[in-house]
C-alpha atoms as a PDB file:
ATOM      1  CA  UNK A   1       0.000   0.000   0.000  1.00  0.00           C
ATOM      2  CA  UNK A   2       1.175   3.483  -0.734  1.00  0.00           C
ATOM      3  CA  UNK A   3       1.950   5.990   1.907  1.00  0.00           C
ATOM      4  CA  UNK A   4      -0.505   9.010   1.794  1.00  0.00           C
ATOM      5  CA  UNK A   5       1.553  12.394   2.169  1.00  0.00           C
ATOM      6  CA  UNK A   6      -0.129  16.052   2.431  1.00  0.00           C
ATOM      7  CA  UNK A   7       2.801  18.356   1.115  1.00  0.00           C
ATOM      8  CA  UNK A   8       3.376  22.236   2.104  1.00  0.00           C
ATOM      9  CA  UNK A   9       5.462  23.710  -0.890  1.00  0.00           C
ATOM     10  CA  UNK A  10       6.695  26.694  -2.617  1.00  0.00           C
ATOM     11  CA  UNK A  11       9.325  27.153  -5.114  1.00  0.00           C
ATOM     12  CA  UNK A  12      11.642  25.855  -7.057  1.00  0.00           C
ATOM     13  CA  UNK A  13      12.912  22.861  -3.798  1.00  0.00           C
ATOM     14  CA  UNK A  14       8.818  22.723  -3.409  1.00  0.00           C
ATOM     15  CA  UNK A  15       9.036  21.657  -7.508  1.00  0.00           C
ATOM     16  CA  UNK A  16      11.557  19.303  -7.450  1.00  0.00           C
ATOM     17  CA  UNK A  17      10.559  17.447  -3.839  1.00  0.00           C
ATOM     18  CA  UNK A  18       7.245  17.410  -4.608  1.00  0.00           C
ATOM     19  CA  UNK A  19       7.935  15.370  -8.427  1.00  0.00           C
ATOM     20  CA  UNK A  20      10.839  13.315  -5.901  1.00  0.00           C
ATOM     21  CA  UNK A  21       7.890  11.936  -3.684  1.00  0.00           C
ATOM     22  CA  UNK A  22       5.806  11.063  -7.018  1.00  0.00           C
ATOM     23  CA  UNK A  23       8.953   9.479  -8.523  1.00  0.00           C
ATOM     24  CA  UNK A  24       9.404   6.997  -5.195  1.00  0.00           C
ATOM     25  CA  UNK A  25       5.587   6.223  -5.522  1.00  0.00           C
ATOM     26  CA  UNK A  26       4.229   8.394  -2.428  1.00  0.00           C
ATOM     27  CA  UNK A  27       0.334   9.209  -3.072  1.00  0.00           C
ATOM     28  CA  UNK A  28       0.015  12.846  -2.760  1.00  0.00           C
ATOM     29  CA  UNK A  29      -3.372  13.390  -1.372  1.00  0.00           C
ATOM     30  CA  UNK A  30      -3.443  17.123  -1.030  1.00  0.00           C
ATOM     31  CA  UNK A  31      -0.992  19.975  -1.667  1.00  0.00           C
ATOM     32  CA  UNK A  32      -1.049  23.414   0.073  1.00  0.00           C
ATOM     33  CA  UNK A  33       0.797  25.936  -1.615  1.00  0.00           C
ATOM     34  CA  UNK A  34       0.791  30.325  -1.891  1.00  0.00           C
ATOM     35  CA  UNK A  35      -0.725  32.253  -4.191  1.00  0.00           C
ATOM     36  CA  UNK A  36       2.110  34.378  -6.088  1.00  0.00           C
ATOM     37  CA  UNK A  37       2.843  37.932  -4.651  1.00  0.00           C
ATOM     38  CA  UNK A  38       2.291  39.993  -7.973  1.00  0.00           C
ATOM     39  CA  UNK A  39       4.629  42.448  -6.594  1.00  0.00           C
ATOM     40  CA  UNK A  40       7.212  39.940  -6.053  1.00  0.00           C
ATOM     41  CA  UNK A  41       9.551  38.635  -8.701  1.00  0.00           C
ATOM     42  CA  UNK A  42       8.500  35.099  -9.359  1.00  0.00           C
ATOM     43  CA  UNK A  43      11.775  33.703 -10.902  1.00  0.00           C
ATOM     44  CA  UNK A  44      10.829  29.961  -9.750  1.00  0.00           C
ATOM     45  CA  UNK A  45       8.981  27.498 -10.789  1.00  0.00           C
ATOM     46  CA  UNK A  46       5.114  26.811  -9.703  1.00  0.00           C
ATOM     47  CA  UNK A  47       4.243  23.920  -7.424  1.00  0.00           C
ATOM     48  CA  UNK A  48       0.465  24.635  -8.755  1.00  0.00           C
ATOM     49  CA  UNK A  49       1.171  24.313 -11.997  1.00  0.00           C
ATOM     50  CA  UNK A  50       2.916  20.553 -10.880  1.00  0.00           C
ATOM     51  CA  UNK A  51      -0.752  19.637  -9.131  1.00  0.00           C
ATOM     52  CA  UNK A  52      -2.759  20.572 -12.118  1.00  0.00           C
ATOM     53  CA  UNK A  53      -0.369  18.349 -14.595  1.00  0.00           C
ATOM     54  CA  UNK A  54      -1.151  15.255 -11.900  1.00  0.00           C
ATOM     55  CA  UNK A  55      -4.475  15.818 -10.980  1.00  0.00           C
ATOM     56  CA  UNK A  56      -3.467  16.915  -7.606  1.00  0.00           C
ATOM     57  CA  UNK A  57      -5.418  18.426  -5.400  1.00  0.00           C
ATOM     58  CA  UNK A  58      -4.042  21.677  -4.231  1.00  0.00           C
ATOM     59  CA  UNK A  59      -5.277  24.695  -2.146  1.00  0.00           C
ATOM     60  CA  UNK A  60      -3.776  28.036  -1.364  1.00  0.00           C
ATOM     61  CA  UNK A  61      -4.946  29.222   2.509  1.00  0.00           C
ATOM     62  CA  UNK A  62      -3.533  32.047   3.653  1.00  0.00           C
ATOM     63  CA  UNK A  63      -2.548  30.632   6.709  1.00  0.00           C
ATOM     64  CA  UNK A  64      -1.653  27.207   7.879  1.00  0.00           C
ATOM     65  CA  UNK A  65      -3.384  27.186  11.185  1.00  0.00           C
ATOM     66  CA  UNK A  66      -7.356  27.577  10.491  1.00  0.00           C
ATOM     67  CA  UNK A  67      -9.668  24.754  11.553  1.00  0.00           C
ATOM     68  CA  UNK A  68     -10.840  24.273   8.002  1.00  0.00           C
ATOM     69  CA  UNK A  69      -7.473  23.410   7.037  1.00  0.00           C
ATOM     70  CA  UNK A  70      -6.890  21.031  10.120  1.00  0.00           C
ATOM     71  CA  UNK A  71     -10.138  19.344   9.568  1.00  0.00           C
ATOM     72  CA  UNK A  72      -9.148  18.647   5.467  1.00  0.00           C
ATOM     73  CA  UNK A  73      -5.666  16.923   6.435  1.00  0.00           C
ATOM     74  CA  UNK A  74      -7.705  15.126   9.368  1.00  0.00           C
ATOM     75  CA  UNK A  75      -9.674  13.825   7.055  1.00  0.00           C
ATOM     76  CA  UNK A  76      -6.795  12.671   4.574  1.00  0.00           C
ATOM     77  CA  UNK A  77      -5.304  10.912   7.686  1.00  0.00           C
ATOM     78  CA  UNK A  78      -2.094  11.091   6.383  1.00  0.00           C
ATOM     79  CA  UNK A  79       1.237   8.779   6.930  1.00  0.00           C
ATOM     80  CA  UNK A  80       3.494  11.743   6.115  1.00  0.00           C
ATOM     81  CA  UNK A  81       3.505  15.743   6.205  1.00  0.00           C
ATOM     82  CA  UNK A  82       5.949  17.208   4.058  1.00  0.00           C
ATOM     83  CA  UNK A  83       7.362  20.977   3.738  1.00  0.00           C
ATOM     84  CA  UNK A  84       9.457  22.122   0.883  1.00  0.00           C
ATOM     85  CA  UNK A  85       9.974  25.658   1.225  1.00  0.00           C
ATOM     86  CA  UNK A  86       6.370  26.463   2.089  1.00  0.00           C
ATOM     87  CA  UNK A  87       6.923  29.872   3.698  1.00  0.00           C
ATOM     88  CA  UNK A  88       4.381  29.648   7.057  1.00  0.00           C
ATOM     89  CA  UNK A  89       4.921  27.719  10.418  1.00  0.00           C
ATOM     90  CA  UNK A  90       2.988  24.353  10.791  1.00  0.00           C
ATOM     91  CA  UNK A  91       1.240  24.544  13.892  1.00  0.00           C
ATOM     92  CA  UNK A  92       1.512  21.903  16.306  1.00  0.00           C
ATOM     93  CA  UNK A  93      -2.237  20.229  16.289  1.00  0.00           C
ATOM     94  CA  UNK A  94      -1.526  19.855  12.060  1.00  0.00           C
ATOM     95  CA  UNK A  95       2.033  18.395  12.541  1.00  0.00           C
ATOM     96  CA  UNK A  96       0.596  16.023  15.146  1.00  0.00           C
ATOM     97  CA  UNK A  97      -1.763  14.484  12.731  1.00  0.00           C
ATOM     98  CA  UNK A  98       1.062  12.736  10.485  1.00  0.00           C
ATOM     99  CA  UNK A  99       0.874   9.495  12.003  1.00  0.00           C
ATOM    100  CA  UNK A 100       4.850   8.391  10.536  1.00  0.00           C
ATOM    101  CA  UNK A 101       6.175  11.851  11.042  1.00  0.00           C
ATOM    102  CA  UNK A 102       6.260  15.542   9.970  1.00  0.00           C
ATOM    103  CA  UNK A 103       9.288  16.507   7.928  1.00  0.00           C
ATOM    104  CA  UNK A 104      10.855  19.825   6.457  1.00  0.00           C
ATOM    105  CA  UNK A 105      13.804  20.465   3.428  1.00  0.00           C
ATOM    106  CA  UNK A 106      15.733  23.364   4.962  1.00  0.00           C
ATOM    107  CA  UNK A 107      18.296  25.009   2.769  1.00  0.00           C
ATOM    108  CA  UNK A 108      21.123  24.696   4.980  1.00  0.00           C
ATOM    109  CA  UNK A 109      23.219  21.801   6.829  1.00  0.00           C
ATOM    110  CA  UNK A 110      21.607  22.298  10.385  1.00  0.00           C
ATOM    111  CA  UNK A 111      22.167  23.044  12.867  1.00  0.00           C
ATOM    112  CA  UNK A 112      23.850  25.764  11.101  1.00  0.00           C
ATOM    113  CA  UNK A 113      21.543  28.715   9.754  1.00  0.00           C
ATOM    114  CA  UNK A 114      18.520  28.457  11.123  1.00  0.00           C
ATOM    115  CA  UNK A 115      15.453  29.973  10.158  1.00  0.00           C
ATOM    116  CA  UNK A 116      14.826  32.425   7.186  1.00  0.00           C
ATOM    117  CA  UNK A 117      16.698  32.682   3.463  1.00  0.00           C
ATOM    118  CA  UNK A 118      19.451  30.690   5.018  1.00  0.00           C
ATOM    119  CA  UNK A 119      21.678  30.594   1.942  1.00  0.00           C
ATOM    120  CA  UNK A 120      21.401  34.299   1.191  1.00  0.00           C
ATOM    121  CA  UNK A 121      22.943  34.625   5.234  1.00  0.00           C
ATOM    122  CA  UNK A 122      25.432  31.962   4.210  1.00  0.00           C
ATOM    123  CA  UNK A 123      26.829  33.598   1.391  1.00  0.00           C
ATOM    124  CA  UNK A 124      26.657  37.240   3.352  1.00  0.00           C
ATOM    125  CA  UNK A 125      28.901  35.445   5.752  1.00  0.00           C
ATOM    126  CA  UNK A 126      31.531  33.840   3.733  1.00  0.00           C
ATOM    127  CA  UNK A 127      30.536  30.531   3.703  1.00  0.00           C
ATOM    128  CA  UNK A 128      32.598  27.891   1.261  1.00  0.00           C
ATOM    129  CA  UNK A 129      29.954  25.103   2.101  1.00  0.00           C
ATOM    130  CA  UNK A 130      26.119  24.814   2.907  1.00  0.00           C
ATOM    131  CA  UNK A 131      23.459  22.151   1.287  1.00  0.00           C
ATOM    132  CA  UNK A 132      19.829  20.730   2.031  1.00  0.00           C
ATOM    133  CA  UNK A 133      19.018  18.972   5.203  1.00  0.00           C
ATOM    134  CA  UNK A 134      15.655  17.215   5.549  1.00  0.00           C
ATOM    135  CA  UNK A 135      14.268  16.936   9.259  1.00  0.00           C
ATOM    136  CA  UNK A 136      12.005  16.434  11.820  1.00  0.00           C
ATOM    137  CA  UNK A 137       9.457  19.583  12.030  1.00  0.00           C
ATOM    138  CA  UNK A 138       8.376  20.776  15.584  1.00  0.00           C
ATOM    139  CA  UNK A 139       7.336  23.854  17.238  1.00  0.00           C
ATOM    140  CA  UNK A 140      10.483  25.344  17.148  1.00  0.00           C
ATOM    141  CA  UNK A 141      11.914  26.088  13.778  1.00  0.00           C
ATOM    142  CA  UNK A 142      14.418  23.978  11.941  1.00  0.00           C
ATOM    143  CA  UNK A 143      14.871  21.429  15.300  1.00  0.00           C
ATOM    144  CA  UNK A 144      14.109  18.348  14.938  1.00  0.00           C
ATOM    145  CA  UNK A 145      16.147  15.293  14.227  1.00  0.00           C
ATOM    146  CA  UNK A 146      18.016  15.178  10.801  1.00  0.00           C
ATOM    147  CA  UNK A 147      16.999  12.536   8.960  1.00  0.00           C
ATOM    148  CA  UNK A 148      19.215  12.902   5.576  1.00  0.00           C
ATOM    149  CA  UNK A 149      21.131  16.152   4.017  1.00  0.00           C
ATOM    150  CA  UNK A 150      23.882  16.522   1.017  1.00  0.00           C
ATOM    151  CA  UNK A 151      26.198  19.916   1.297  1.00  0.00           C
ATOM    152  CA  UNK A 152      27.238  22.181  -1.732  1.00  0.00           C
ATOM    153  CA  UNK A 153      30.265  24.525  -2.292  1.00  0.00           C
ATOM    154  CA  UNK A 154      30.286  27.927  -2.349  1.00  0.00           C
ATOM    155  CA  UNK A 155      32.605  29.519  -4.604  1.00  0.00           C
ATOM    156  CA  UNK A 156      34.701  33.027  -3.873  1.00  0.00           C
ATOM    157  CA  UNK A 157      32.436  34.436  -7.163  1.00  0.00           C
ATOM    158  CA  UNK A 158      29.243  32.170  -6.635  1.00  0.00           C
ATOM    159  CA  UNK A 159      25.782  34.849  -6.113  1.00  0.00           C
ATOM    160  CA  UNK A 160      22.733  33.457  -3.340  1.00  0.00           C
ATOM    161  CA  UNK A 161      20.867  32.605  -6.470  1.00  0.00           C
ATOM    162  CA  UNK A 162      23.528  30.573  -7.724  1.00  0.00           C
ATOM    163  CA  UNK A 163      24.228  28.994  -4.547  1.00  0.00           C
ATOM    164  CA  UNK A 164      19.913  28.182  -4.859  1.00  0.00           C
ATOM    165  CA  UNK A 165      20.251  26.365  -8.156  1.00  0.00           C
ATOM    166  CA  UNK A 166      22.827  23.850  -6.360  1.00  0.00           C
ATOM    167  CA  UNK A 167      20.770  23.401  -3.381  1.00  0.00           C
ATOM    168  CA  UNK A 168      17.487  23.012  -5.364  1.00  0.00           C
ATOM    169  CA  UNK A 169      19.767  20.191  -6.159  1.00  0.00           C
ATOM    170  CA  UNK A 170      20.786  18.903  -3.145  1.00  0.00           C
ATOM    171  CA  UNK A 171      17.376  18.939  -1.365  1.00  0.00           C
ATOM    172  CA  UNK A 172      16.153  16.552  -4.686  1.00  0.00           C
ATOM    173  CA  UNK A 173      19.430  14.382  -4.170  1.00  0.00           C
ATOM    174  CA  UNK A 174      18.952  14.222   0.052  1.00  0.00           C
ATOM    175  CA  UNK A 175      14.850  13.614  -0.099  1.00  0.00           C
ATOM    176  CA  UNK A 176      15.259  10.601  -2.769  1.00  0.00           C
ATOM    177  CA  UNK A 177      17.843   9.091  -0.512  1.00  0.00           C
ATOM    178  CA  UNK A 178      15.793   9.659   2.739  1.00  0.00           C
ATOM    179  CA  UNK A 179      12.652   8.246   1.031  1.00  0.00           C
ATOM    180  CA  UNK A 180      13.211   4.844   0.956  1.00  0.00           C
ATOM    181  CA  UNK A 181      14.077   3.578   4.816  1.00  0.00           C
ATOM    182  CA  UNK A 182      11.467   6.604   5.668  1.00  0.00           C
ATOM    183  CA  UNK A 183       8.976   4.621   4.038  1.00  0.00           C
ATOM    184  CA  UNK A 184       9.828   1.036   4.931  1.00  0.00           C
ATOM    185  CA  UNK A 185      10.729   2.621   8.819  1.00  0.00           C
ATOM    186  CA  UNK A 186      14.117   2.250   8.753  1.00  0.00           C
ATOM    187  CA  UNK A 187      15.583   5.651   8.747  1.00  0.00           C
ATOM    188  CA  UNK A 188      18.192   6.405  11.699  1.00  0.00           C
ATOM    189  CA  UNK A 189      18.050   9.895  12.671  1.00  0.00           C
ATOM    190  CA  UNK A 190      20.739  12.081  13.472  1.00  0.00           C
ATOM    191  CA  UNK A 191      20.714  14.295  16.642  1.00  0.00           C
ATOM    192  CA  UNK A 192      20.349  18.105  15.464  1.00  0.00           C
ATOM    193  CA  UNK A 193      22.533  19.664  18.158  1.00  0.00           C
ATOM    194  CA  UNK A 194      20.985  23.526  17.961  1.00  0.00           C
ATOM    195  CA  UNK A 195      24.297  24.527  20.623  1.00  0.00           C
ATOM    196  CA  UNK A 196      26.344  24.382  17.547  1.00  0.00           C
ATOM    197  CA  UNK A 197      24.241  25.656  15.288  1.00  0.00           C
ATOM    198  CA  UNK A 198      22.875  29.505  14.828  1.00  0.00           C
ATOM    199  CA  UNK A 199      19.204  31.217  13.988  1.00  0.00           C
ATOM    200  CA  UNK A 200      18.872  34.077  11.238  1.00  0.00           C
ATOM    201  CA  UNK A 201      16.021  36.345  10.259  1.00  0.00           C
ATOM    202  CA  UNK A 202      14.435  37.551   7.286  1.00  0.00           C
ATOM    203  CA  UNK A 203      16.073  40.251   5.431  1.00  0.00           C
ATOM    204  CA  UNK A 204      14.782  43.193   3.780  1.00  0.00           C
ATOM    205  CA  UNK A 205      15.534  44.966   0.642  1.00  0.00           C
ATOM    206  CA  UNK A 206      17.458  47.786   2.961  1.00  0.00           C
ATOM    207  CA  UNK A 207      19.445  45.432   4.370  1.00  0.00           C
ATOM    208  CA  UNK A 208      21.372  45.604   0.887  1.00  0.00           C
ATOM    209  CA  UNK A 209      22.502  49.515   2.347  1.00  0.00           C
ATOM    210  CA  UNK A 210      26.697  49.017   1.099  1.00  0.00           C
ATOM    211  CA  UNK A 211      29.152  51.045   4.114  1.00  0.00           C
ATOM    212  CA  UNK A 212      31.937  51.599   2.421  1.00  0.00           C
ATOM    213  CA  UNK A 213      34.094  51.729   5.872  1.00  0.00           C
ATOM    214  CA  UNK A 214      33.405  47.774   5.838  1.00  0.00           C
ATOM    215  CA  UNK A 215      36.283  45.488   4.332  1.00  0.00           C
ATOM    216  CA  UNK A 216      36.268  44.822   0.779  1.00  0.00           C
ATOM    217  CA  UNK A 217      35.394  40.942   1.530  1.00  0.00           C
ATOM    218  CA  UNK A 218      32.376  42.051   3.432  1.00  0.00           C
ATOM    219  CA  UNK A 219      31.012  44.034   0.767  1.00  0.00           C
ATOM    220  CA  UNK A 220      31.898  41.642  -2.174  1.00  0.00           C
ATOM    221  CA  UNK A 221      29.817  39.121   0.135  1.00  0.00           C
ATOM    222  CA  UNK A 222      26.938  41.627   0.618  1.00  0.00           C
ATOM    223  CA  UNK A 223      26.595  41.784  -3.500  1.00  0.00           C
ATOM    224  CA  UNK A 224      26.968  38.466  -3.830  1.00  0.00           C
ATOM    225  CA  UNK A 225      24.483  37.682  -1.223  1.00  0.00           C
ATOM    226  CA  UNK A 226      21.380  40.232  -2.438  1.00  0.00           C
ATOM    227  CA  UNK A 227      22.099  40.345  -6.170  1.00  0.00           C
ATOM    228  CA  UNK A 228      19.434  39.438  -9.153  1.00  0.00           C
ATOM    229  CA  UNK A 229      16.895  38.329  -8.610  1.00  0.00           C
ATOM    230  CA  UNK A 230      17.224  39.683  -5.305  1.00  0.00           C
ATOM    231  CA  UNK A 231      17.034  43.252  -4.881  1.00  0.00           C
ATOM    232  CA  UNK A 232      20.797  43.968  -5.081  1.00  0.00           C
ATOM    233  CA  UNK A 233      23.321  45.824  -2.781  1.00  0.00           C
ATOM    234  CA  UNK A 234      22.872  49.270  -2.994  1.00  0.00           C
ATOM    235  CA  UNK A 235      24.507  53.113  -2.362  1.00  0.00           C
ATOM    236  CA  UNK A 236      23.594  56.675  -2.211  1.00  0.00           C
ATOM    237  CA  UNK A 237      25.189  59.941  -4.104  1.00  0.00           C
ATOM    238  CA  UNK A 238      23.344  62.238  -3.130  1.00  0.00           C
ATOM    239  CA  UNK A 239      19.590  61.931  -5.222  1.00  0.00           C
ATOM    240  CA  UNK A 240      21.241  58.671  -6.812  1.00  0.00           C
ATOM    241  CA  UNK A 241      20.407  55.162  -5.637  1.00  0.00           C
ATOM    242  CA  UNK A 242      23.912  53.404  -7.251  1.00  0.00           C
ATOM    243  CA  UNK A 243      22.735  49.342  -7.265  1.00  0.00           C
ATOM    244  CA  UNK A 244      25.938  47.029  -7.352  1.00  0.00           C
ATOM    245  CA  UNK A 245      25.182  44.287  -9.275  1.00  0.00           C
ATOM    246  CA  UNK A 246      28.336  42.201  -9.690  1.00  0.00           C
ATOM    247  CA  UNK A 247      32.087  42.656  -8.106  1.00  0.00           C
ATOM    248  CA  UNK A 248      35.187  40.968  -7.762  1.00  0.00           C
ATOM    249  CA  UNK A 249      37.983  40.856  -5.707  1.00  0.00           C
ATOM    250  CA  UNK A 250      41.157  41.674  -7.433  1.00  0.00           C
ATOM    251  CA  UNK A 251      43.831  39.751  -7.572  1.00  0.00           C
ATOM    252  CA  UNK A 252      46.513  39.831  -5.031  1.00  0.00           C
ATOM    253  CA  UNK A 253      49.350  41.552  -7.987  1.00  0.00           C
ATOM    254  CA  UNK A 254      45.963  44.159  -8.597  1.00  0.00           C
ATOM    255  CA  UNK A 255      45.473  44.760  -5.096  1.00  0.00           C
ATOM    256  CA  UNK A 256      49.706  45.960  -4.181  1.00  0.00           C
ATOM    257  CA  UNK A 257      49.738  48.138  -7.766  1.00  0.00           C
ATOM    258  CA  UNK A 258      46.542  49.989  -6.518  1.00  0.00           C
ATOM    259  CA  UNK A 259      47.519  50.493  -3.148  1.00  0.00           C
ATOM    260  CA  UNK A 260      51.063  51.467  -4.021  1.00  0.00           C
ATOM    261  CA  UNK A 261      49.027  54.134  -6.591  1.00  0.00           C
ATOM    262  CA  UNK A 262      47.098  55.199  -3.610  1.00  0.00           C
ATOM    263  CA  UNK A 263      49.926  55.793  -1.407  1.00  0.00           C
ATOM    264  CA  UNK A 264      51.825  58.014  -3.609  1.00  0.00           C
ATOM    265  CA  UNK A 265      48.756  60.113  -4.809  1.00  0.00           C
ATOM    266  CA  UNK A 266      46.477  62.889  -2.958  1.00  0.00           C
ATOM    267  CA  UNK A 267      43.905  60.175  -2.518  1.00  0.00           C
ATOM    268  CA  UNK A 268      39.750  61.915  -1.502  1.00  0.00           C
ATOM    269  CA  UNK A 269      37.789  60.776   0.692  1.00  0.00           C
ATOM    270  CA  UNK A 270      36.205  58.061  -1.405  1.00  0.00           C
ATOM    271  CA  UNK A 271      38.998  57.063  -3.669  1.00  0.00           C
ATOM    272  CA  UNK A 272      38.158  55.436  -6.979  1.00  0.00           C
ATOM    273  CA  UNK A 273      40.321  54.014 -10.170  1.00  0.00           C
ATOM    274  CA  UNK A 274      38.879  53.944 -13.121  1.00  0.00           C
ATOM    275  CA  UNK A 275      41.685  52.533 -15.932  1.00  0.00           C
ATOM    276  CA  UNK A 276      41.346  50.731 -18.968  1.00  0.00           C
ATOM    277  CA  UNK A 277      37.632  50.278 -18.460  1.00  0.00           C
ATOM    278  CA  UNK A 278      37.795  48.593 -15.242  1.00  0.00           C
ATOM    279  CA  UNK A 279      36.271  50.502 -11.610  1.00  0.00           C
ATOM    280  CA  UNK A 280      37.568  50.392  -8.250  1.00  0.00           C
ATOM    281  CA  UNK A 281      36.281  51.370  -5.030  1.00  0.00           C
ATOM    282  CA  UNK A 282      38.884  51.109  -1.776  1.00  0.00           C
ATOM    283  CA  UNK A 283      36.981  49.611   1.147  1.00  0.00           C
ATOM    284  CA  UNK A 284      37.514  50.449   4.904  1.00  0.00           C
ATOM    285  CA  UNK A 285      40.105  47.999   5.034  1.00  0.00           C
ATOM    286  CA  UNK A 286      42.256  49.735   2.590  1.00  0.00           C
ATOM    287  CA  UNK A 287      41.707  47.039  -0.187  1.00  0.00           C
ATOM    288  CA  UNK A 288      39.895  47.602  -3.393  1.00  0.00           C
ATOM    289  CA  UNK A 289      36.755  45.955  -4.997  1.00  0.00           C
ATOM    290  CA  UNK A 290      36.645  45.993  -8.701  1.00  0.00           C
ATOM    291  CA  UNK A 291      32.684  46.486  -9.781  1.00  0.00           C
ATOM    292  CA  UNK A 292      31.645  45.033 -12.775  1.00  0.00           C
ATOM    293  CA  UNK A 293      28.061  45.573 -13.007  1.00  0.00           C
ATOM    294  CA  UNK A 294      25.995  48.513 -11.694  1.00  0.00           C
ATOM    295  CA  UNK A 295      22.787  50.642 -12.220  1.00  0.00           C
ATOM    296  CA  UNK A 296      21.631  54.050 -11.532  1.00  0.00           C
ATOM    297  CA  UNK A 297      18.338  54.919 -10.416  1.00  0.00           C
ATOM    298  CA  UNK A 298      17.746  50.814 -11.738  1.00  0.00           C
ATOM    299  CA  UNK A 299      18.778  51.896 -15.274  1.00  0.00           C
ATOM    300  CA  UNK A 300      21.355  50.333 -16.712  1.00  0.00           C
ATOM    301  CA  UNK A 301      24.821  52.487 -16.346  1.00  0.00           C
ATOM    302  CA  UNK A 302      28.513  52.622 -17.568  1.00  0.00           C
ATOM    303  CA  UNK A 303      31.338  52.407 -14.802  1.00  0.00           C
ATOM    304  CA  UNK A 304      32.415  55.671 -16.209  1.00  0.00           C
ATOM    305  CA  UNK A 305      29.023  56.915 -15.365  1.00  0.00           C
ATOM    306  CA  UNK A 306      29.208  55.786 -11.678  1.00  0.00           C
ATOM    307  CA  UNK A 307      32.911  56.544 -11.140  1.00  0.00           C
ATOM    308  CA  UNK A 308      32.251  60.438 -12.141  1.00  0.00           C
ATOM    309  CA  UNK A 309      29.365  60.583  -9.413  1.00  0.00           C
ATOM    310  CA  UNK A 310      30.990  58.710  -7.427  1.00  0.00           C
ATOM    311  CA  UNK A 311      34.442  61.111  -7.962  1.00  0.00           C
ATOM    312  CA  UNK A 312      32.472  64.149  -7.353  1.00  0.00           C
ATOM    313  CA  UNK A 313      30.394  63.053  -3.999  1.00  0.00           C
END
C-alpha cells in the first residue's frame, strides 16, 4: 500500500521534492501551496502548476493554522507531512496528525543557519559550504532530528541565487535518498545539536545599504548575497540610488599596484580608479573591490558613469 503524504510547498525545492515523492511512488493526497505575490519577482517554478499536470489536489490558505485546514488533512489521515519551502509555520495540532512523522527540506546543513533565506545569510557570511538537510518539524523552527542532508560549495564568485540552483539540487538528491528507509521505517536519525548551530532572520531589501568603511570581503559578500533576482546591494550619491550588481575581488598583484598608486597620490575621501575600463572602489580595510556591473536609479549604467558621481560626492 502506498503511503498518503499532504505536502506544504513553494518554489523551485517545493518543484523538485514534490515530483521526488511522485517518482518513489508516495500518493500525494493534497498539496497546500501560496498564491504568487504579484509584486514579487517570481523567478521559480510553480508547485500549482505541478498539481494541475497530476491531478493533484491543491489549495492556497492564507494561513496554515485555520480549523478548516486542520479538519481537510484530518480527514486525509495522512502517513506523512511534508514541507518544501512552504513559507508559514505548521502549527503543532496539524504536525501532530502525520501518524509516521512531519518533515521539512531546509536550505542549509543544520544546525547551522537556522530559520529564514538561510543561503542568502550563508553567502553574506563567507561561507565555502552549505546544502539541504531534511528533518524532523516541531514547534520550534528547523529542530528536529536530521533525517538525511547533502552539502554544496560555495565559490569566492558564486551569487545566493547561484548557490539556490545547487541546493534546489541537493534537497532533490537528500529527499530521494531519505525516502526509501522513511517509508519502509528504517531511517536512523541524526541528533540536530541547535548549541552548535545559529538562527537568522528575514532580510529586507534595505538590508542591501553598502558602508563603504566595511572590508572589501564584506562588501563583495553583501553583493553576492542580495544580487538578481534579489534586490541587489545598494549606495547613495546624493539623489542617486547606485545598485551594485556584480564585483570581484582583485587579484593579489591588482590589489599591491593599486595600493602602491594610492599611497603616492592625494587620494579623496572616497577614492576610486577607473583605468582601462575597469572601476575600483577602496573599502575600509584599505583594499579595493573591482565592480563590474551597476545601475543608476535601476537603469542600466557605464562604470564611467558611476565613477564620475561617485568622484564628485
Amino acid at each position: 500500500m502506498k503511503a498518503v503524504a499532504v505536502v506544504f510547498a513553494y518554489h523551485d525545492v517545493g518543484v523538485r521534492c514534490l515530483k521526488v515523492l511522485l517518482a518513489r511512488g508516495v500518493h500525494v493526497a493534497l498539496v497546500v501551496t501560496h498564491e504568487d505575490n504579484p509584486s514579487e519577482n517570481i523567478f521559480f517554478e510553480s508547485v500549482a502548476a505541478v498539481c494541475a499536470e497530476n491531478a493533484i489536489p491543491s489549495i492556497t490558505p492564507e494561513q496554515a493554522d485555520t480549523p478548516e485546514l486542520l479538519a481537510q488533512v484530518a480527514a486525509i489521515a495522512p502517513d506523512f507531512i511534508f514541507s518544501f519551502y512552504y513559507r508559514n509555520m505548521l502549527p503543532a495540532a496539524l504536525l501532530s496528525l502525520a501518524r509516521r512523522g512531519a518533515y521539512n527540506m531546509h536550505g542549509s546543513l543544520l544546525p547551522k543557519y537556522r530559520g529564514r533565506v538561510p543561503i542568502n545569510w550563508a553567502v553574506l557570511h563567507g561561507e565555502t559550504e552549505t546544502g539541504a538537510t531534511l528533518h524532523e518539524m516541531t514547534v520550534k523552527p528547523d529542530a528536529g532530528a536530521i533525517a538525511g542532508r547533502s552539502a554544496v560549495p560555495i565559490l569566492p564568485d558564486d551569487t545566493a541565487y547561484e548557490v539556490f540552483r545547487k541546493v534546489t539540487v541537493a534537497a532533490e538528491q537528500t529527499l530521494w535518498n531519505a525516502l526509501p528507509p522513511l517509508l519502509d521505517g528504517s531511517i536512523a536519525m541524526q541528533p540536530n545539536d541547535l548549541s552548535k548551530g545559529s538562527y537568522f532572520g528575514r532580510r529586507v531589501a534595505a538590508d542591501g545599504l553598502i558602508d563603504w568603511q566595511q572590508g572589501a570581503q564584506q562588501i563583495h559578500n553583501l553583493v553576492r548575497a542580495v544580487a538578481p533576482p534579489y534586490p541587489g546591494a545598494f549606495w547613495q550619491v546624493g539623489d542617486d540610488k547606485i545598485t551594485v550588481l556584480k564585483t570581484r575581488m582583485p587579484a593579489e598583484t591588482t590589489q599591491a599596484a593599486l595600493q602602491r598608486n594610492a599611497e603616492t597620490a592625494q587620494t579623496p575621501a572616497k577614492p576610486t580608479v577607473f583605468s582601462d575600463g575597469r572601476l575600483y572602489l577602496r573599502c575600509g580595510d584599505g583594499r579595493y573591490l573591482q565592480l563590474l556591473d551597476v545601475r543608476i536609479n535601476d537603469q542600466d549604467a557605464s562604470l564611467q558613469q558611476v565613477f564620475l558621481k561617485y568622484s564628485a560626492a
